[in-house]
């Protein structure tokens, strides 16, 4: 795919593939095009030229809500929780596309997801804006899971979080992958990303400059100097 912003090329022939249930990362510095990639796949940035396919179906021209219904959910950079709404209201918003289904099904999803994020249980009636950064990131992921994605897009979830918080967050992501959710993870923190992903791409200036298994990537000089310092 190719993407332009304000007339400038930001993604220049990027070609990625994610198998069902696979955890793949996109490593890149500020401005590399990670968010542009995530937002394009989610349908939030148009037009994109080239092709975006989900299980054989072309989705590169579809609307964001259709793409969510098809099974791709974005956890945006900077969390973007609805601050004045409660944690519970945020979670229910994540199930918006299933609003016509029986209430019991949403409640089951909610119970299952709160099992993964037990810390949110005590905070359900609290305004999301009052949560810590790490809790807001957990909420943003939990909200995305309410749409029952096959593919979860995570845009720099570690941003601005303390190392211990990052560790617990990535433990949760690992758990989701083990449960069968495919993940595309954009990160500058390669060390954290390599813990959960089996394969990765390195994005520089809108190009994939390196790709392979994360064990192999971690050995590459180009990565060690720039992202693994
Ligand atoms: N709304 C916009 N209008 C014009 N150009 C933009 C816009 N958003 C991003 N860009 C440009 O697109 C390029 C890629 O930005 P993008 O946000 O995709 O990078 P990123 O890899 O997510 O960076 P970061 O790590 O800082 O989040 C940058 O050169 C940026 O200046
Ligand atoms: Mg970004």
GROMACS .gro file of C-alpha atoms and ligand atoms in nm:
model
  261
    1UNK     CA    1   0.000   0.000   0.000
    2UNK     CA    2   0.086   0.366  -0.049
    3UNK     CA    3  -0.042   0.656   0.157
    4UNK     CA    4   0.003   1.029   0.125
    5UNK     CA    5  -0.060   1.305   0.375
    6UNK     CA    6  -0.089   1.666   0.264
    7UNK     CA    7   0.045   1.558  -0.073
    8UNK     CA    8   0.361   1.398   0.067
    9UNK     CA    9   0.419   1.024   0.039
   10UNK     CA   10   0.424   0.869   0.386
   11UNK     CA   11   0.392   0.500   0.302
   12UNK     CA   12   0.571   0.406  -0.015
   13UNK     CA   13   0.485   0.056  -0.121
   14UNK     CA   14   0.465  -0.113   0.218
   15UNK     CA   15   0.384  -0.484   0.196
   16UNK     CA   16   0.295  -0.674   0.514
   17UNK     CA   17   0.131  -1.007   0.583
   18UNK     CA   18  -0.018  -1.139   0.905
   19UNK     CA   19  -0.142  -1.495   0.943
   20UNK     CA   20  -0.445  -1.579   1.158
   21UNK     CA   21  -0.341  -1.575   1.522
   22UNK     CA   22   0.005  -1.439   1.448
   23UNK     CA   23   0.174  -1.157   1.644
   24UNK     CA   24   0.369  -0.925   1.417
   25UNK     CA   25   0.541  -0.598   1.500
   26UNK     CA   26   0.628  -0.286   1.304
   27UNK     CA   27   0.931  -0.115   1.450
   28UNK     CA   28   1.006   0.241   1.353
   29UNK     CA   29   1.125   0.576   1.486
   30UNK     CA   30   0.913   0.892   1.516
   31UNK     CA   31   0.765   0.982   1.180
   32UNK     CA   32   0.842   0.646   1.016
   33UNK     CA   33   0.476   0.601   0.923
   34UNK     CA   34   0.356   0.353   1.188
   35UNK     CA   35   0.039   0.542   1.279
   36UNK     CA   36  -0.034   0.615   0.915
   37UNK     CA   37  -0.017   0.241   0.851
   38UNK     CA   38  -0.244   0.154   1.145
   39UNK     CA   39  -0.496   0.425   1.061
   40UNK     CA   40  -0.501   0.324   0.696
   41UNK     CA   41  -0.570  -0.041   0.778
   42UNK     CA   42  -0.850   0.075   1.011
   43UNK     CA   43  -1.012   0.281   0.737
   44UNK     CA   44  -0.948   0.611   0.915
   45UNK     CA   45  -0.719   0.745   0.644
   46UNK     CA   46  -0.829   0.752   0.283
   47UNK     CA   47  -0.748   0.729   0.006
   48UNK     CA   48  -0.492   0.456   0.022
   49UNK     CA   49  -0.367   0.313  -0.302
   50UNK     CA   50  -0.266  -0.045  -0.340
   51UNK     CA   51  -0.456  -0.312  -0.159
   52UNK     CA   52  -0.555  -0.410   0.195
   53UNK     CA   53  -0.706  -0.757   0.220
   54UNK     CA   54  -0.862  -0.943   0.508
   55UNK     CA   55  -0.893  -1.315   0.441
   56UNK     CA   56  -0.906  -1.249   0.066
   57UNK     CA   57  -1.164  -0.966   0.080
   58UNK     CA   58  -1.051  -0.622  -0.033
   59UNK     CA   59  -1.115  -0.371   0.247
   60UNK     CA   60  -0.896  -0.082   0.132
   61UNK     CA   61  -1.196   0.131   0.042
   62UNK     CA   62  -1.428   0.035   0.324
   63UNK     CA   63  -1.549   0.257   0.605
   64UNK     CA   64  -1.401   0.233   0.954
   65UNK     CA   65  -1.719   0.089   1.108
   66UNK     CA   66  -1.739  -0.179   0.838
   67UNK     CA   67  -1.378  -0.272   0.903
   68UNK     CA   68  -1.447  -0.307   1.275
   69UNK     CA   69  -1.744  -0.531   1.194
   70UNK     CA   70  -1.521  -0.745   0.975
   71UNK     CA   71  -1.293  -0.803   1.271
   72UNK     CA   72  -1.015  -0.544   1.283
   73UNK     CA   73  -0.996  -0.321   1.591
   74UNK     CA   74  -0.751  -0.036   1.649
   75UNK     CA   75  -0.608   0.066   1.985
   76UNK     CA   76  -0.497   0.414   1.880
   77UNK     CA   77  -0.179   0.591   1.972
   78UNK     CA   78  -0.230   0.789   2.292
   79UNK     CA   79  -0.514   0.557   2.408
   80UNK     CA   80  -0.796   0.803   2.315
   81UNK     CA   81  -1.031   0.683   2.586
   82UNK     CA   82  -1.346   0.891   2.632
   83UNK     CA   83  -1.228   1.080   2.941
   84UNK     CA   84  -1.560   1.207   3.084
   85UNK     CA   85  -1.730   0.869   3.039
   86UNK     CA   86  -1.695   0.595   3.296
   87UNK     CA   87  -1.482   0.287   3.238
   88UNK     CA   88  -1.799   0.081   3.189
   89UNK     CA   89  -1.937   0.331   2.934
   90UNK     CA   90  -1.607   0.319   2.745
   91UNK     CA   91  -1.626  -0.059   2.732
   92UNK     CA   92  -1.986  -0.052   2.609
   93UNK     CA   93  -1.885   0.192   2.335
   94UNK     CA   94  -1.641  -0.073   2.214
   95UNK     CA   95  -1.937  -0.305   2.153
   96UNK     CA   96  -2.128  -0.042   1.956
   97UNK     CA   97  -2.139  -0.249   1.638
   98UNK     CA   98  -2.302  -0.533   1.833
   99UNK     CA   99  -2.570  -0.304   1.982
  100UNK     CA  100  -2.853  -0.494   1.814
  101UNK     CA  101  -2.759  -0.824   1.970
  102UNK     CA  102  -2.913  -0.951   2.296
  103UNK     CA  103  -2.775  -0.767   2.599
  104UNK     CA  104  -2.662  -1.099   2.748
  105UNK     CA  105  -2.400  -1.145   2.480
  106UNK     CA  106  -2.239  -0.810   2.548
  107UNK     CA  107  -2.246  -0.887   2.919
  108UNK     CA  108  -2.068  -1.216   2.854
  109UNK     CA  109  -1.801  -1.036   2.652
  110UNK     CA  110  -1.765  -0.783   2.931
  111UNK     CA  111  -1.720  -1.053   3.196
  112UNK     CA  112  -1.464  -1.237   2.982
  113UNK     CA  113  -1.267  -0.919   2.915
  114UNK     CA  114  -1.273  -0.803   3.278
  115UNK     CA  115  -1.123  -1.141   3.364
  116UNK     CA  116  -0.823  -1.040   3.154
  117UNK     CA  117  -0.811  -0.691   3.309
  118UNK     CA  118  -0.911  -0.747   3.673
  119UNK     CA  119  -0.781  -0.404   3.774
  120UNK     CA  120  -1.060  -0.238   3.578
  121UNK     CA  121  -1.332  -0.408   3.782
  122UNK     CA  122  -1.299  -0.176   4.081
  123UNK     CA  123  -1.297   0.124   3.846
  124UNK     CA  124  -1.603   0.057   3.633
  125UNK     CA  125  -1.794   0.362   3.767
  126UNK     CA  126  -1.493   0.592   3.758
  127UNK     CA  127  -1.439   0.851   3.481
  128UNK     CA  128  -1.183   0.711   3.236
  129UNK     CA  129  -0.987   1.037   3.245
  130UNK     CA  130  -0.903   0.979   3.611
  131UNK     CA  131  -0.721   0.650   3.542
  132UNK     CA  132  -0.342   0.626   3.533
  133UNK     CA  133  -0.170   0.603   3.195
  134UNK     CA  134  -0.123   0.228   3.229
  135UNK     CA  135  -0.486   0.178   3.329
  136UNK     CA  136  -0.602   0.390   3.037
  137UNK     CA  137  -0.397   0.174   2.802
  138UNK     CA  138  -0.554  -0.138   2.952
  139UNK     CA  139  -0.897   0.021   2.906
  140UNK     CA  140  -0.822   0.113   2.544
  141UNK     CA  141  -0.729  -0.250   2.471
  142UNK     CA  142  -1.029  -0.384   2.663
  143UNK     CA  143  -1.258  -0.147   2.471
  144UNK     CA  144  -1.117  -0.271   2.139
  145UNK     CA  145  -1.170  -0.634   2.245
  146UNK     CA  146  -1.542  -0.563   2.298
  147UNK     CA  147  -1.579  -0.565   1.918
  148UNK     CA  148  -1.446  -0.927   1.909
  149UNK     CA  149  -1.156  -0.861   1.672
  150UNK     CA  150  -0.972  -1.128   1.477
  151UNK     CA  151  -0.692  -0.877   1.435
  152UNK     CA  152  -0.597  -0.624   1.699
  153UNK     CA  153  -0.392  -0.323   1.590
  154UNK     CA  154  -0.188  -0.172   1.874
  155UNK     CA  155  -0.030   0.166   1.803
  156UNK     CA  156   0.261   0.224   2.044
  157UNK     CA  157   0.095   0.092   2.358
  158UNK     CA  158   0.415   0.139   2.563
  159UNK     CA  159   0.430   0.514   2.496
  160UNK     CA  160   0.489   0.713   2.814
  161UNK     CA  161   0.456   0.417   3.049
  162UNK     CA  162   0.703   0.312   3.318
  163UNK     CA  163   0.901  -0.010   3.249
  164UNK     CA  164   0.709  -0.216   3.505
  165UNK     CA  165   0.377  -0.103   3.361
  166UNK     CA  166   0.499  -0.188   3.011
  167UNK     CA  167   0.593  -0.532   3.135
  168UNK     CA  168   0.251  -0.606   3.278
  169UNK     CA  169   0.082  -0.462   2.968
  170UNK     CA  170   0.284  -0.683   2.737
  171UNK     CA  171   0.203  -0.980   2.958
  172UNK     CA  172  -0.162  -0.915   2.878
  173UNK     CA  173  -0.089  -0.882   2.506
  174UNK     CA  174   0.096  -1.214   2.519
  175UNK     CA  175  -0.210  -1.369   2.681
  176UNK     CA  176  -0.438  -1.236   2.403
  177UNK     CA  177  -0.209  -1.382   2.139
  178UNK     CA  178  -0.204  -1.718   2.315
  179UNK     CA  179  -0.584  -1.707   2.308
  180UNK     CA  180  -0.577  -1.676   1.929
  181UNK     CA  181  -0.610  -1.304   1.854
  182UNK     CA  182  -0.378  -1.188   1.577
  183UNK     CA  183  -0.185  -0.873   1.667
  184UNK     CA  184  -0.014  -0.605   1.462
  185UNK     CA  185   0.192  -0.403   1.706
  186UNK     CA  186   0.361  -0.071   1.618
  187UNK     CA  187   0.643   0.012   1.857
  188UNK     CA  188   0.965   0.204   1.905
  189UNK     CA  189   1.034  -0.021   2.202
  190UNK     CA  190   1.169  -0.317   2.004
  191UNK     CA  191   1.273  -0.505   2.315
  192UNK     CA  192   0.915  -0.514   2.447
  193UNK     CA  193   0.770  -0.589   2.103
  194UNK     CA  194   1.006  -0.882   2.043
  195UNK     CA  195   0.888  -1.045   2.362
  196UNK     CA  196   0.539  -1.100   2.221
  197UNK     CA  197   0.590  -1.103   1.844
  198UNK     CA  198   0.737  -1.383   1.636
  199UNK     CA  199   0.790  -1.175   1.324
  200UNK     CA  200   0.856  -0.810   1.255
  201UNK     CA  201   0.909  -0.536   1.000
  202UNK     CA  202   1.133  -0.231   1.037
  203UNK     CA  203   0.980   0.081   0.887
  204UNK     CA  204   1.195   0.379   0.793
  205UNK     CA  205   1.071   0.677   0.597
  206UNK     CA  206   0.768   0.488   0.470
  207UNK     CA  207   0.968   0.186   0.350
  208UNK     CA  208   1.016  -0.159   0.500
  209UNK     CA  209   1.393  -0.176   0.531
  210UNK     CA  210   1.424  -0.505   0.718
  211UNK     CA  211   1.191  -0.794   0.798
  212UNK     CA  212   1.208  -1.136   0.951
  213UNK     CA  213   1.169  -1.342   1.264
  214UNK     CA  214   1.215  -1.132   1.574
  215UNK     CA  215   1.494  -1.359   1.703
  216UNK     CA  216   1.688  -1.282   1.386
  217UNK     CA  217   1.596  -0.912   1.384
  218UNK     CA  218   1.729  -0.871   1.738
  219UNK     CA  219   2.074  -0.974   1.612
  220UNK     CA  220   2.086  -0.718   1.334
  221UNK     CA  221   2.327  -0.432   1.380
  222UNK     CA  222   2.081  -0.181   1.232
  223UNK     CA  223   1.828  -0.265   1.500
  224UNK     CA  224   2.069  -0.287   1.787
  225UNK     CA  225   2.205   0.062   1.736
  226UNK     CA  226   1.871   0.233   1.666
  227UNK     CA  227   1.609   0.049   1.871
  228UNK     CA  228   1.772  -0.183   2.120
  229UNK     CA  229   2.049   0.053   2.242
  230LIG     N1  230  -0.217   1.485   0.981
  230LIG     C1  231  -0.103   1.489   0.911
  230LIG     N2  232  -0.087   1.574   0.807
  230LIG     C2  233   0.026   1.576   0.736
  230LIG     N3  234   0.131   1.494   0.758
  230LIG     C3  235   0.121   1.409   0.858
  230LIG     C4  236   0.004   1.400   0.940
  230LIG     N4  237   0.025   1.307   1.033
  230LIG     C5  238   0.148   1.258   1.010
  230LIG     N5  239   0.205   1.319   0.906
  230LIG     C6  240   0.341   1.291   0.854
  230LIG     O1  241   0.348   1.157   0.814
  230LIG     C7  242   0.472   1.099   0.850
  230LIG     C8  243   0.450   0.973   0.930
  230LIG     O2  244   0.379   1.003   1.048
  230LIG     P1  245   0.322   0.890   1.142
  230LIG     O3  246   0.241   0.959   1.246
  230LIG     O4  247   0.255   0.787   1.062
  230LIG     O5  248   0.455   0.831   1.205
  230LIG     P2  249   0.477   0.737   1.331
  230LIG     O6  250   0.572   0.631   1.287
  230LIG     O7  251   0.348   0.694   1.387
  230LIG     O8  252   0.552   0.834   1.435
  230LIG     P3  253   0.542   0.840   1.596
  230LIG     O9  254   0.635   0.737   1.648
  230LIG    O10  255   0.588   0.979   1.627
  230LIG    O11  256   0.401   0.817   1.635
  230LIG     C9  257   0.548   1.207   0.925
  230LIG    O12  258   0.640   1.264   0.837
  230LIG    C10  259   0.442   1.305   0.964
  230LIG    O13  260   0.494   1.436   0.969
  231LIG    MG1  261   0.259   0.712   1.565
   0.00000   0.00000   0.00000
